[in-house]
mmCIF file of C-alpha atoms in Angstrom:
data_model
loop_
_atom_site.group_PDB
_atom_site.id
_atom_site.type_symbol
_atom_site.label_atom_id
_atom_site.label_comp_id
_atom_site.label_asym_id
_atom_site.label_seq_id
_atom_site.Cartn_x
_atom_site.Cartn_y
_atom_site.Cartn_z
ATOM 1 C CA LEU A 1 -7.535 -3.114 -27.184
ATOM 2 C CA PRO A 2 -11.127 -1.677 -27.765
ATOM 3 C CA LEU A 3 -11.312 0.268 -31.038
ATOM 4 C CA MET A 4 -12.299 3.423 -29.179
ATOM 5 C CA VAL A 5 -9.093 3.219 -27.213
ATOM 6 C CA GLU A 6 -6.982 2.671 -30.277
ATOM 7 C CA ARG A 7 -8.609 5.778 -31.895
ATOM 8 C CA ARG A 8 -7.870 7.904 -28.874
ATOM 9 C CA TYR A 9 -4.233 6.603 -28.826
ATOM 10 C CA ARG A 10 -3.775 7.837 -32.407
ATOM 11 C CA GLU A 11 -4.618 11.368 -31.231
ATOM 12 C CA LEU A 12 -1.688 11.514 -28.884
ATOM 13 C CA ILE A 13 1.328 13.386 -29.951
ATOM 14 C CA ARG A 14 4.932 12.196 -29.197
ATOM 15 C CA ARG A 15 7.775 14.734 -28.813
ATOM 16 C CA GLY A 16 11.398 13.637 -28.544
ATOM 17 C CA PRO A 17 13.813 10.987 -29.726
ATOM 18 C CA LEU A 18 13.161 7.248 -29.337
ATOM 19 C CA PRO A 19 15.683 4.950 -27.676
ATOM 20 C CA GLY A 20 16.504 3.358 -31.120
ATOM 21 C CA ASN A 21 16.980 -0.392 -31.503
ATOM 22 C CA PRO A 22 15.167 -2.252 -28.703
ATOM 23 C CA ALA A 23 18.171 -4.543 -28.442
ATOM 24 C CA THR A 24 20.129 -1.625 -27.077
ATOM 25 C CA VAL A 25 17.821 -1.119 -24.150
ATOM 26 C CA TRP A 26 18.993 -3.402 -21.319
ATOM 27 C CA GLU A 27 17.823 -1.668 -18.124
ATOM 28 C CA ILE A 28 14.421 -0.004 -17.642
ATOM 29 C CA LEU A 29 13.331 1.861 -14.601
ATOM 30 C CA VAL A 30 9.599 2.483 -13.843
ATOM 31 C CA ARG A 31 8.481 5.057 -11.335
ATOM 32 C CA ALA A 32 5.214 3.542 -9.955
ATOM 33 C CA PRO A 33 2.128 5.399 -8.826
ATOM 34 C CA ASN A 34 1.836 6.170 -5.134
ATOM 35 C CA TRP A 35 -1.525 4.714 -4.269
ATOM 36 C CA VAL A 36 -2.486 0.952 -4.150
ATOM 37 C CA GLY A 37 -5.313 1.307 -6.683
ATOM 38 C CA ASP A 38 -3.303 3.287 -9.122
ATOM 39 C CA ALA A 39 -0.346 0.940 -8.844
ATOM 40 C CA VAL A 40 -2.698 -2.042 -9.627
ATOM 41 C CA MET A 41 -4.001 -0.215 -12.659
ATOM 42 C CA SER A 42 -0.521 0.458 -13.952
ATOM 43 C CA LEU A 43 0.498 -3.217 -14.134
ATOM 44 C CA PRO A 44 -0.332 -3.673 -17.831
ATOM 45 C CA VAL A 45 2.484 -1.153 -18.431
ATOM 46 C CA LEU A 46 5.052 -3.634 -17.192
ATOM 47 C CA TRP A 47 3.682 -6.421 -19.439
ATOM 48 C CA GLY A 48 3.816 -3.953 -22.360
ATOM 49 C CA LEU A 49 7.435 -3.059 -21.698
ATOM 50 C CA ARG A 50 8.353 -6.715 -21.605
ATOM 51 C CA ARG A 51 6.726 -7.130 -25.042
ATOM 52 C CA LEU A 52 8.483 -4.086 -26.522
ATOM 53 C CA TYR A 53 11.893 -4.814 -24.893
ATOM 54 C CA PRO A 54 12.053 -8.615 -24.395
ATOM 55 C CA GLU A 55 15.736 -8.608 -23.494
ATOM 56 C CA ALA A 56 15.557 -5.763 -21.032
ATOM 57 C CA SER A 57 15.518 -5.994 -17.170
ATOM 58 C CA LEU A 58 12.727 -4.107 -15.412
ATOM 59 C CA THR A 59 13.158 -2.300 -12.142
ATOM 60 C CA VAL A 60 10.210 -0.656 -10.302
ATOM 61 C CA LEU A 61 10.757 2.381 -7.994
ATOM 62 C CA ALA A 62 7.842 2.519 -5.762
ATOM 63 C CA SER A 63 6.746 4.072 -2.392
ATOM 64 C CA PRO A 64 6.895 1.606 0.503
ATOM 65 C CA ARG A 65 3.075 1.771 0.685
ATOM 66 C CA VAL A 66 2.695 0.055 -2.704
ATOM 67 C CA ALA A 67 6.162 -1.679 -3.236
ATOM 68 C CA PRO A 68 4.847 -5.105 -1.884
ATOM 69 C CA LEU A 69 2.310 -5.312 -4.805
ATOM 70 C CA PHE A 70 5.089 -5.884 -7.209
ATOM 71 C CA ALA A 71 6.820 -8.720 -5.440
ATOM 72 C CA GLY A 72 7.053 -11.928 -7.485
ATOM 73 C CA LEU A 73 5.651 -10.360 -10.717
ATOM 74 C CA PRO A 74 7.201 -12.146 -13.729
ATOM 75 C CA GLY A 75 10.001 -10.365 -15.508
ATOM 76 C CA LEU A 76 10.862 -7.956 -12.661
ATOM 77 C CA LYS A 77 14.488 -7.672 -11.740
ATOM 78 C CA GLU A 78 14.088 -5.498 -8.680
ATOM 79 C CA VAL A 79 11.613 -3.388 -6.656
ATOM 80 C CA ILE A 80 13.283 -0.427 -5.014
ATOM 81 C CA PRO A 81 11.357 1.328 -2.181
ATOM 82 C CA TYR A 82 11.242 5.094 -2.739
ATOM 83 C CA PRO A 83 11.580 6.707 0.633
ATOM 84 C CA MET A 84 10.026 9.914 1.911
ATOM 85 C CA GLY A 85 11.973 12.978 2.929
ATOM 86 C CA TRP A 86 15.645 13.844 2.041
ATOM 87 C CA GLY A 87 16.402 10.065 1.768
ATOM 88 C CA LYS A 88 14.809 9.959 -1.729
ATOM 89 C CA TRP A 89 17.353 12.406 -3.124
ATOM 90 C CA ARG A 90 20.238 10.241 -1.933
ATOM 91 C CA LEU A 91 18.543 7.172 -3.452
ATOM 92 C CA LEU A 92 18.096 8.892 -6.812
ATOM 93 C CA ARG A 93 21.652 9.964 -6.937
ATOM 94 C CA SER A 94 22.776 6.445 -6.197
ATOM 95 C CA LEU A 95 20.756 5.275 -9.344
ATOM 96 C CA ARG A 96 22.699 7.447 -11.672
ATOM 97 C CA LYS A 97 23.746 6.007 -15.055
ATOM 98 C CA ARG A 98 22.275 2.581 -14.241
ATOM 99 C CA TYR A 99 19.293 2.580 -16.695
ATOM 100 C CA ASP A 100 18.772 3.158 -20.473
ATOM 101 C CA LEU A 101 15.037 4.092 -20.329
ATOM 102 C CA ALA A 102 12.745 5.373 -17.534
ATOM 103 C CA LEU A 103 9.016 5.896 -17.310
ATOM 104 C CA ALA A 104 7.291 8.335 -14.921
ATOM 105 C CA LEU A 105 3.766 6.938 -14.327
ATOM 106 C CA PRO A 106 2.668 9.593 -11.824
ATOM 107 C CA ASN A 107 1.913 12.926 -13.467
ATOM 108 C CA SER A 108 3.690 14.891 -10.657
ATOM 109 C CA PHE A 109 6.607 17.181 -11.270
ATOM 110 C CA GLU A 110 8.683 15.289 -8.706
ATOM 111 C CA ALA A 111 8.381 12.034 -10.666
ATOM 112 C CA ALA A 112 10.001 13.581 -13.733
ATOM 113 C CA PHE A 113 12.487 15.556 -11.813
ATOM 114 C CA GLY A 114 13.522 12.451 -9.919
ATOM 115 C CA LEU A 115 14.131 10.558 -13.129
ATOM 116 C CA TRP A 116 16.189 13.587 -14.455
ATOM 117 C CA LEU A 117 18.404 13.233 -11.309
ATOM 118 C CA THR A 118 19.131 9.646 -12.232
ATOM 119 C CA GLY A 119 20.687 10.630 -15.471
ATOM 120 C CA VAL A 120 18.758 8.109 -17.522
ATOM 121 C CA PRO A 121 19.263 9.112 -21.187
ATOM 122 C CA TYR A 122 15.603 8.444 -22.260
ATOM 123 C CA ARG A 123 12.909 9.556 -19.862
ATOM 124 C CA LEU A 124 9.213 9.123 -20.823
ATOM 125 C CA GLY A 125 6.048 10.671 -19.351
ATOM 126 C CA TYR A 126 2.892 12.619 -20.050
ATOM 127 C CA SER A 127 3.181 16.425 -20.442
ATOM 128 C CA ALA A 128 1.860 17.616 -17.089
ATOM 129 C CA ASP A 129 2.547 19.814 -14.176
ATOM 130 C CA GLY A 130 5.160 21.864 -15.940
ATOM 131 C CA ARG A 131 7.602 18.922 -15.960
ATOM 132 C CA SER A 132 8.361 18.531 -19.750
ATOM 133 C CA PRO A 133 11.902 20.022 -19.581
ATOM 134 C CA PHE A 134 12.849 17.090 -17.367
ATOM 135 C CA LEU A 135 11.674 14.435 -19.773
ATOM 136 C CA THR A 136 13.303 13.553 -23.035
ATOM 137 C CA LEU A 137 10.199 11.876 -24.614
ATOM 138 C CA VAL A 138 6.935 13.565 -23.928
ATOM 139 C CA VAL A 139 3.433 12.441 -24.690
ATOM 140 C CA ARG A 140 1.093 15.354 -25.306
ATOM 141 C CA GLY A 141 -2.678 15.355 -25.588
ATOM 142 C CA ARG A 142 -3.525 13.334 -22.514
ATOM 143 C CA ARG A 143 -6.859 15.178 -22.073
ATOM 144 C CA ARG A 144 -7.920 13.229 -25.214
ATOM 145 C CA LEU A 145 -7.944 10.119 -22.988
ATOM 146 C CA GLU A 146 -10.556 11.542 -20.616
ATOM 147 C CA GLY A 147 -13.528 9.129 -20.016
ATOM 148 C CA LEU A 148 -11.262 6.090 -20.521
ATOM 149 C CA HIS A 149 -10.380 3.734 -17.797
ATOM 150 C CA GLN A 150 -7.250 4.647 -15.975
ATOM 151 C CA VAL A 151 -5.684 1.341 -17.098
ATOM 152 C CA TYR A 152 -5.733 2.629 -20.627
ATOM 153 C CA TYR A 153 -4.384 6.035 -19.523
ATOM 154 C CA TYR A 154 -1.218 4.450 -18.142
ATOM 155 C CA LEU A 155 -0.917 2.118 -21.068
ATOM 156 C CA GLY A 156 -1.120 5.066 -23.425
ATOM 157 C CA LEU A 157 2.449 6.172 -22.507
ATOM 158 C CA LEU A 158 3.645 3.090 -24.310
ATOM 159 C CA THR A 159 2.428 4.480 -27.683
ATOM 160 C CA ALA A 160 5.517 6.656 -27.653
ATOM 161 C CA LEU A 161 7.613 3.574 -27.833
ATOM 162 C CA GLY A 162 5.754 1.448 -30.213
ATOM 163 C CA GLU A 163 2.410 0.076 -31.337
ATOM 164 C CA VAL A 164 -0.027 -0.841 -28.560
ATOM 165 C CA ARG A 165 -2.772 -3.201 -29.772
ATOM 166 C CA GLU A 166 -2.995 -5.785 -27.024
ATOM 167 C CA PHE A 167 -2.400 -5.926 -23.374
ATOM 168 C CA ILE A 168 -2.841 -8.100 -20.254
ATOM 169 C CA PRO A 169 -5.356 -6.788 -17.724
ATOM 170 C CA PRO A 170 -4.022 -5.955 -14.206
ATOM 171 C CA THR A 171 -2.943 -9.293 -12.617
ATOM 172 C CA LEU A 172 -1.557 -10.016 -9.242
ATOM 173 C CA SER A 173 -0.195 -13.351 -8.208
ATOM 174 C CA LEU A 174 0.729 -15.122 -4.985
ATOM 175 C CA THR A 175 3.138 -17.959 -4.388
ATOM 176 C CA PRO A 176 1.676 -21.371 -3.159
ATOM 177 C CA ALA A 177 3.185 -20.577 0.236
ATOM 178 C CA GLU A 178 1.350 -17.258 0.391
ATOM 179 C CA ARG A 179 -1.942 -18.808 -0.545
ATOM 180 C CA GLU A 180 -1.473 -21.488 2.139
ATOM 181 C CA GLU A 181 -0.788 -18.730 4.715
ATOM 182 C CA GLY A 182 -4.061 -17.085 3.770
ATOM 183 C CA GLN A 183 -5.849 -20.450 4.291
ATOM 184 C CA VAL A 184 -4.160 -21.012 7.666
ATOM 185 C CA ARG A 185 -5.173 -17.406 8.785
ATOM 186 C CA PHE A 186 -8.767 -18.363 8.324
ATOM 187 C CA ARG A 187 -8.661 -22.014 9.315
ATOM 188 C CA PHE A 188 -9.078 -21.575 13.052
ATOM 189 C CA GLN A 189 -11.081 -18.387 13.092
ATOM 190 C CA ALA A 190 -14.198 -19.456 11.133
ATOM 191 C CA VAL A 191 -17.479 -19.026 12.836
ATOM 192 C CA ASN A 192 -19.031 -21.412 10.364
ATOM 193 C CA PRO A 193 -16.266 -23.938 9.481
ATOM 194 C CA GLY A 194 -16.253 -25.058 5.816
ATOM 195 C CA ARG A 195 -18.342 -22.135 4.717
ATOM 196 C CA PRO A 196 -17.085 -19.461 2.457
ATOM 197 C CA TRP A 197 -15.568 -16.105 3.529
ATOM 198 C CA VAL A 198 -16.954 -12.716 2.597
ATOM 199 C CA GLY A 199 -14.760 -9.631 2.840
ATOM 200 C CA LEU A 200 -15.991 -6.149 3.879
ATOM 201 C CA ALA A 201 -13.853 -3.055 3.034
ATOM 202 C CA PRO A 202 -15.773 -0.063 4.443
ATOM 203 C CA GLY A 203 -12.874 2.408 4.260
ATOM 204 C CA ALA A 204 -11.577 4.581 1.434
ATOM 205 C CA ALA A 205 -8.586 6.870 1.648
ATOM 206 C CA TYR A 206 -9.956 9.633 -0.475
ATOM 207 C CA GLY A 207 -12.744 10.744 1.897
ATOM 208 C CA PRO A 208 -16.315 10.147 3.127
ATOM 209 C CA ALA A 209 -17.722 10.858 -0.427
ATOM 210 C CA LYS A 210 -16.388 7.377 -1.385
ATOM 211 C CA ARG A 211 -17.604 5.567 1.802
ATOM 212 C CA TRP A 212 -20.919 3.763 1.855
ATOM 213 C CA PRO A 213 -22.490 4.144 5.415
ATOM 214 C CA PRO A 214 -21.088 1.569 7.978
ATOM 215 C CA GLU A 215 -24.531 0.819 9.137
ATOM 216 C CA SER A 216 -25.374 -0.261 5.576
ATOM 217 C CA PHE A 217 -22.377 -2.570 5.500
ATOM 218 C CA ALA A 218 -23.567 -4.002 8.830
ATOM 219 C CA GLN A 219 -27.111 -4.795 7.474
ATOM 220 C CA VAL A 220 -25.612 -6.625 4.480
ATOM 221 C CA ALA A 221 -23.177 -8.504 6.685
ATOM 222 C CA TYR A 222 -25.832 -9.750 9.006
ATOM 223 C CA ARG A 223 -28.149 -10.832 6.161
ATOM 224 C CA LEU A 224 -25.289 -12.625 4.396
ATOM 225 C CA GLN A 225 -24.380 -14.523 7.537
ATOM 226 C CA LYS A 226 -27.930 -15.366 8.305
ATOM 227 C CA GLU A 227 -29.001 -16.600 4.883
ATOM 228 C CA PHE A 228 -25.772 -18.136 3.640
ATOM 229 C CA ALA A 229 -23.989 -19.063 6.854
ATOM 230 C CA VAL A 230 -20.844 -17.143 5.619
ATOM 231 C CA ASN A 231 -17.801 -16.148 7.543
ATOM 232 C CA LEU A 232 -17.133 -12.450 7.523
ATOM 233 C CA VAL A 233 -13.912 -10.510 7.653
ATOM 234 C CA LEU A 234 -13.285 -6.758 7.857
ATOM 235 C CA LEU A 235 -10.250 -5.528 5.804
ATOM 236 C CA GLY A 236 -8.392 -2.183 5.510
ATOM 237 C CA GLY A 237 -5.548 -0.149 6.681
ATOM 238 C CA PRO A 238 -5.086 1.549 10.107
ATOM 239 C CA GLU A 239 -6.930 4.630 8.837
ATOM 240 C CA ASP A 240 -9.994 2.438 8.308
ATOM 241 C CA ARG A 241 -10.325 1.335 11.936
ATOM 242 C CA GLU A 242 -13.092 3.757 12.679
ATOM 243 C CA ALA A 243 -15.227 2.596 9.827
ATOM 244 C CA ALA A 244 -14.705 -1.005 10.722
ATOM 245 C CA LEU A 245 -15.597 -0.447 14.400
ATOM 246 C CA ALA A 246 -18.798 1.281 13.217
ATOM 247 C CA VAL A 247 -19.722 -1.733 11.131
ATOM 248 C CA GLN A 248 -19.282 -4.042 14.119
ATOM 249 C CA ASP A 249 -21.236 -1.674 16.364
ATOM 250 C CA HIS A 250 -24.277 -1.743 14.003
ATOM 251 C CA SER A 251 -24.276 -5.527 13.230
ATOM 252 C CA PRO A 252 -25.101 -8.544 15.370
ATOM 253 C CA ALA A 253 -23.155 -10.648 12.985
ATOM 254 C CA GLN A 254 -19.941 -12.272 14.058
ATOM 255 C CA ILE A 255 -17.065 -10.583 12.118
ATOM 256 C CA LEU A 256 -13.408 -11.121 12.153
ATOM 257 C CA ASP A 257 -11.668 -7.781 12.239
ATOM 258 C CA LEU A 258 -8.277 -7.641 10.425
ATOM 259 C CA THR A 259 -8.461 -3.910 9.735
ATOM 260 C CA GLY A 260 -5.009 -2.363 10.288
ATOM 261 C CA ARG A 261 -3.648 -5.807 11.386
ATOM 262 C CA THR A 262 -2.197 -7.065 8.081
ATOM 263 C CA SER A 263 0.669 -5.883 5.847
ATOM 264 C CA LEU A 264 -0.331 -5.246 2.258
ATOM 265 C CA ARG A 265 1.037 -8.580 1.218
ATOM 266 C CA GLN A 266 -0.942 -10.354 4.001
ATOM 267 C CA ALA A 267 -3.982 -8.534 2.902
ATOM 268 C CA LEU A 268 -3.516 -9.965 -0.630
ATOM 269 C CA MET A 269 -3.297 -13.498 0.909
ATOM 270 C CA VAL A 270 -6.538 -12.946 2.698
ATOM 271 C CA LEU A 271 -8.326 -11.487 -0.323
ATOM 272 C CA SER A 272 -7.242 -14.514 -2.314
ATOM 273 C CA GLN A 273 -9.405 -16.782 -0.010
ATOM 274 C CA LEU A 274 -12.605 -14.728 -0.383
ATOM 275 C CA LYS A 275 -15.734 -15.838 -2.191
ATOM 276 C CA VAL A 276 -16.638 -12.179 -2.732
ATOM 277 C CA LEU A 277 -15.369 -8.746 -1.505
ATOM 278 C CA ILE A 278 -17.913 -5.991 -0.833
ATOM 279 C CA THR A 279 -16.079 -2.729 -0.965
ATOM 280 C CA ASN A 280 -16.049 1.009 -1.662
ATOM 281 C CA ASP A 281 -13.964 2.369 -4.461
ATOM 282 C CA SER A 282 -10.507 1.581 -2.909
ATOM 283 C CA GLY A 283 -7.050 0.059 -3.352
ATOM 284 C CA LEU A 284 -8.387 -3.246 -1.916
ATOM 285 C CA MET A 285 -11.072 -3.238 -4.612
ATOM 286 C CA HIS A 286 -8.460 -3.074 -7.390
ATOM 287 C CA ALA A 287 -6.281 -5.642 -5.683
ATOM 288 C CA ALA A 288 -9.074 -8.063 -5.330
ATOM 289 C CA ALA A 289 -10.060 -7.715 -8.960
ATOM 290 C CA ALA A 290 -6.478 -8.209 -9.993
ATOM 291 C CA LEU A 291 -6.404 -11.534 -7.980
ATOM 292 C CA GLY A 292 -9.621 -12.707 -9.818
ATOM 293 C CA VAL A 293 -11.788 -12.367 -6.642
ATOM 294 C CA PRO A 294 -15.425 -11.471 -7.313
ATOM 295 C CA VAL A 295 -16.057 -7.874 -6.281
ATOM 296 C CA VAL A 296 -19.181 -5.787 -5.432
ATOM 297 C CA ALA A 297 -18.037 -2.250 -5.725
ATOM 298 C CA ILE A 298 -19.973 0.698 -4.327
ATOM 299 C CA PHE A 299 -19.289 4.111 -5.931
ATOM 300 C CA GLY A 300 -20.155 7.540 -4.741
ATOM 301 C CA SER A 301 -18.239 10.594 -5.791
ATOM 302 C CA THR A 302 -15.972 8.919 -8.257
ATOM 303 C CA ASP A 303 -16.450 7.578 -11.745
ATOM 304 C CA PRO A 304 -16.543 3.796 -12.253
ATOM 305 C CA ARG A 305 -15.899 4.294 -16.016
ATOM 306 C CA THR A 306 -12.408 5.479 -15.214
ATOM 307 C CA THR A 307 -11.459 3.775 -11.873
ATOM 308 C CA GLY A 308 -13.897 0.884 -11.605
ATOM 309 C CA PRO A 309 -12.643 -2.647 -11.004
ATOM 310 C CA PHE A 310 -11.043 -3.868 -14.212
ATOM 311 C CA SER A 311 -12.615 -7.363 -14.082
ATOM 312 C CA SER A 312 -15.379 -9.417 -15.598
ATOM 313 C CA ARG A 313 -16.102 -10.744 -12.106
ATOM 314 C CA ALA A 314 -17.232 -7.339 -10.694
ATOM 315 C CA LYS A 315 -20.622 -5.835 -10.080
ATOM 316 C CA VAL A 316 -20.522 -2.058 -9.742
ATOM 317 C CA LEU A 317 -23.333 -0.217 -7.922
ATOM 318 C CA TYR A 318 -23.473 3.495 -8.914
ATOM 319 C CA GLN A 319 -26.438 5.875 -8.980
ATOM 320 C CA GLY A 320 -25.190 8.422 -11.529
ATOM 321 C CA LEU A 321 -27.105 11.312 -10.135
ATOM 322 C CA PRO A 322 -27.006 14.671 -12.041
ATOM 323 C CA CYS A 323 -24.205 15.843 -9.770
ATOM 324 C CA SER A 324 -22.203 12.670 -10.333
ATOM 325 C CA PRO A 325 -19.373 12.142 -10.588
ATOM 326 C CA CYS A 326 -18.409 15.188 -8.568
ATOM 327 C CA LEU A 327 -15.010 13.736 -7.607
ATOM 328 C CA ARG A 328 -15.233 15.624 -4.293
ATOM 329 C CA ARG A 329 -13.963 14.306 -0.897
ATOM 330 C CA THR A 330 -17.012 15.529 1.038
ATOM 331 C CA CYS A 331 -20.616 16.556 0.168
ATOM 332 C CA LYS A 332 -22.577 19.486 1.363
ATOM 333 C CA ILE A 333 -25.969 17.855 0.533
ATOM 334 C CA GLY A 334 -25.708 14.667 2.521
ATOM 335 C CA TYR A 335 -24.043 12.095 0.068
ATOM 336 C CA PRO A 336 -27.210 11.292 -1.860
ATOM 337 C CA CYS A 337 -25.293 9.158 -4.389
ATOM 338 C CA LEU A 338 -24.265 6.729 -1.543
ATOM 339 C CA ALA A 339 -27.531 7.038 0.418
ATOM 340 C CA ALA A 340 -29.442 5.923 -2.806
ATOM 341 C CA ILE A 341 -27.663 2.580 -2.843
ATOM 342 C CA THR A 342 -29.548 0.206 -0.593
ATOM 343 C CA SER A 343 -28.405 -2.731 1.428
ATOM 344 C CA GLU A 344 -30.909 -4.862 -0.576
ATOM 345 C CA GLU A 345 -29.089 -3.949 -3.836
ATOM 346 C CA VAL A 346 -25.712 -4.812 -2.385
ATOM 347 C CA PHE A 347 -27.088 -8.103 -1.015
ATOM 348 C CA GLN A 348 -28.531 -9.070 -4.282
ATOM 349 C CA ALA A 349 -25.284 -8.294 -6.025
ATOM 350 C CA ALA A 350 -23.293 -10.539 -3.667
ATOM 351 C CA ALA A 351 -25.710 -13.458 -3.415
ATOM 352 C CA PRO A 352 -25.087 -15.030 -6.817
ATOM 353 C CA TRP A 353 -21.400 -15.642 -5.944
ATOM 354 C CA LEU A 354 -22.474 -17.306 -2.709
ATOM 355 C CA ALA A 355 -25.187 -19.333 -4.359
ATOM 356 C CA GLU A 356 -22.496 -21.144 -6.328
ATOM 357 C CA HIS A 357 -21.127 -22.522 -3.077
ATOM 358 C CA PRO A 358 -22.620 -25.939 -2.089
#
């Protein structure tokens, strides 16, 4: 861990009893974050739990939106989809008395209350949202972690259970069969057979203050295809269809559009085949980084220090204007932080990854 992170961790305050001998902890339940990017950034917590409790089995409770991320991760016993509506209360009751320790990674009241309903004897989470009465082990002082990357924020919870001095960065893996499926998906759809694929992710769930203009994506796409003969693919969920269509409308480049046409797991397969992903601050950005795919990440209203791609193979473009990061969904003054990032900058950030290809 960086020394600054270690110092901040020492400022956290633990309240409540510890589980005791690690050998007595056999079953651990982890309530995962609800968004893809947050779920990816929480992955080091699972590795940390395996280190602290090597004999324990880990179960992840995750919304259906993010549950596929955890498939195939080493050391996981089970991934339980956490339903919406009244079904979640029935599920939580069905989990009663099955676990020795549980962690609430989201800061919401519901995450802690849900773990209380399961009857887990040791329930860990940050003090937030008035939920402390439903936790047995509370970490106070989370504001002292402001300015650190979200990866370190999630990992800080483990300081209540033991010393945290090392960690494994967010890492996703695919089976050989999944990687082969990703290759097959591209094999017969290449405009330029044998040439690399570049991904474009013009959407972002948070709002337009995180979305670089589609016409700018279109300009970069056209130039990359013209100068490097790359194949191009648009990626995103159904909510990103409008942005993807706008990119196609503004670009003469030939682009394969998979927006809204893949499951999350299939999107990971596609990401694994890319030479580089050009993306807004989004869940796909974090997933690509966790797969080891080079990323060009464009930031507007959010802060790359705290939610940037956690990867040495990433180039972040961020203007850092006096009003940045405002963390707003919309902007009353025309999104100057995004408008200031030019297509030339993005092209130059992506080009070195493509120059490596023969």
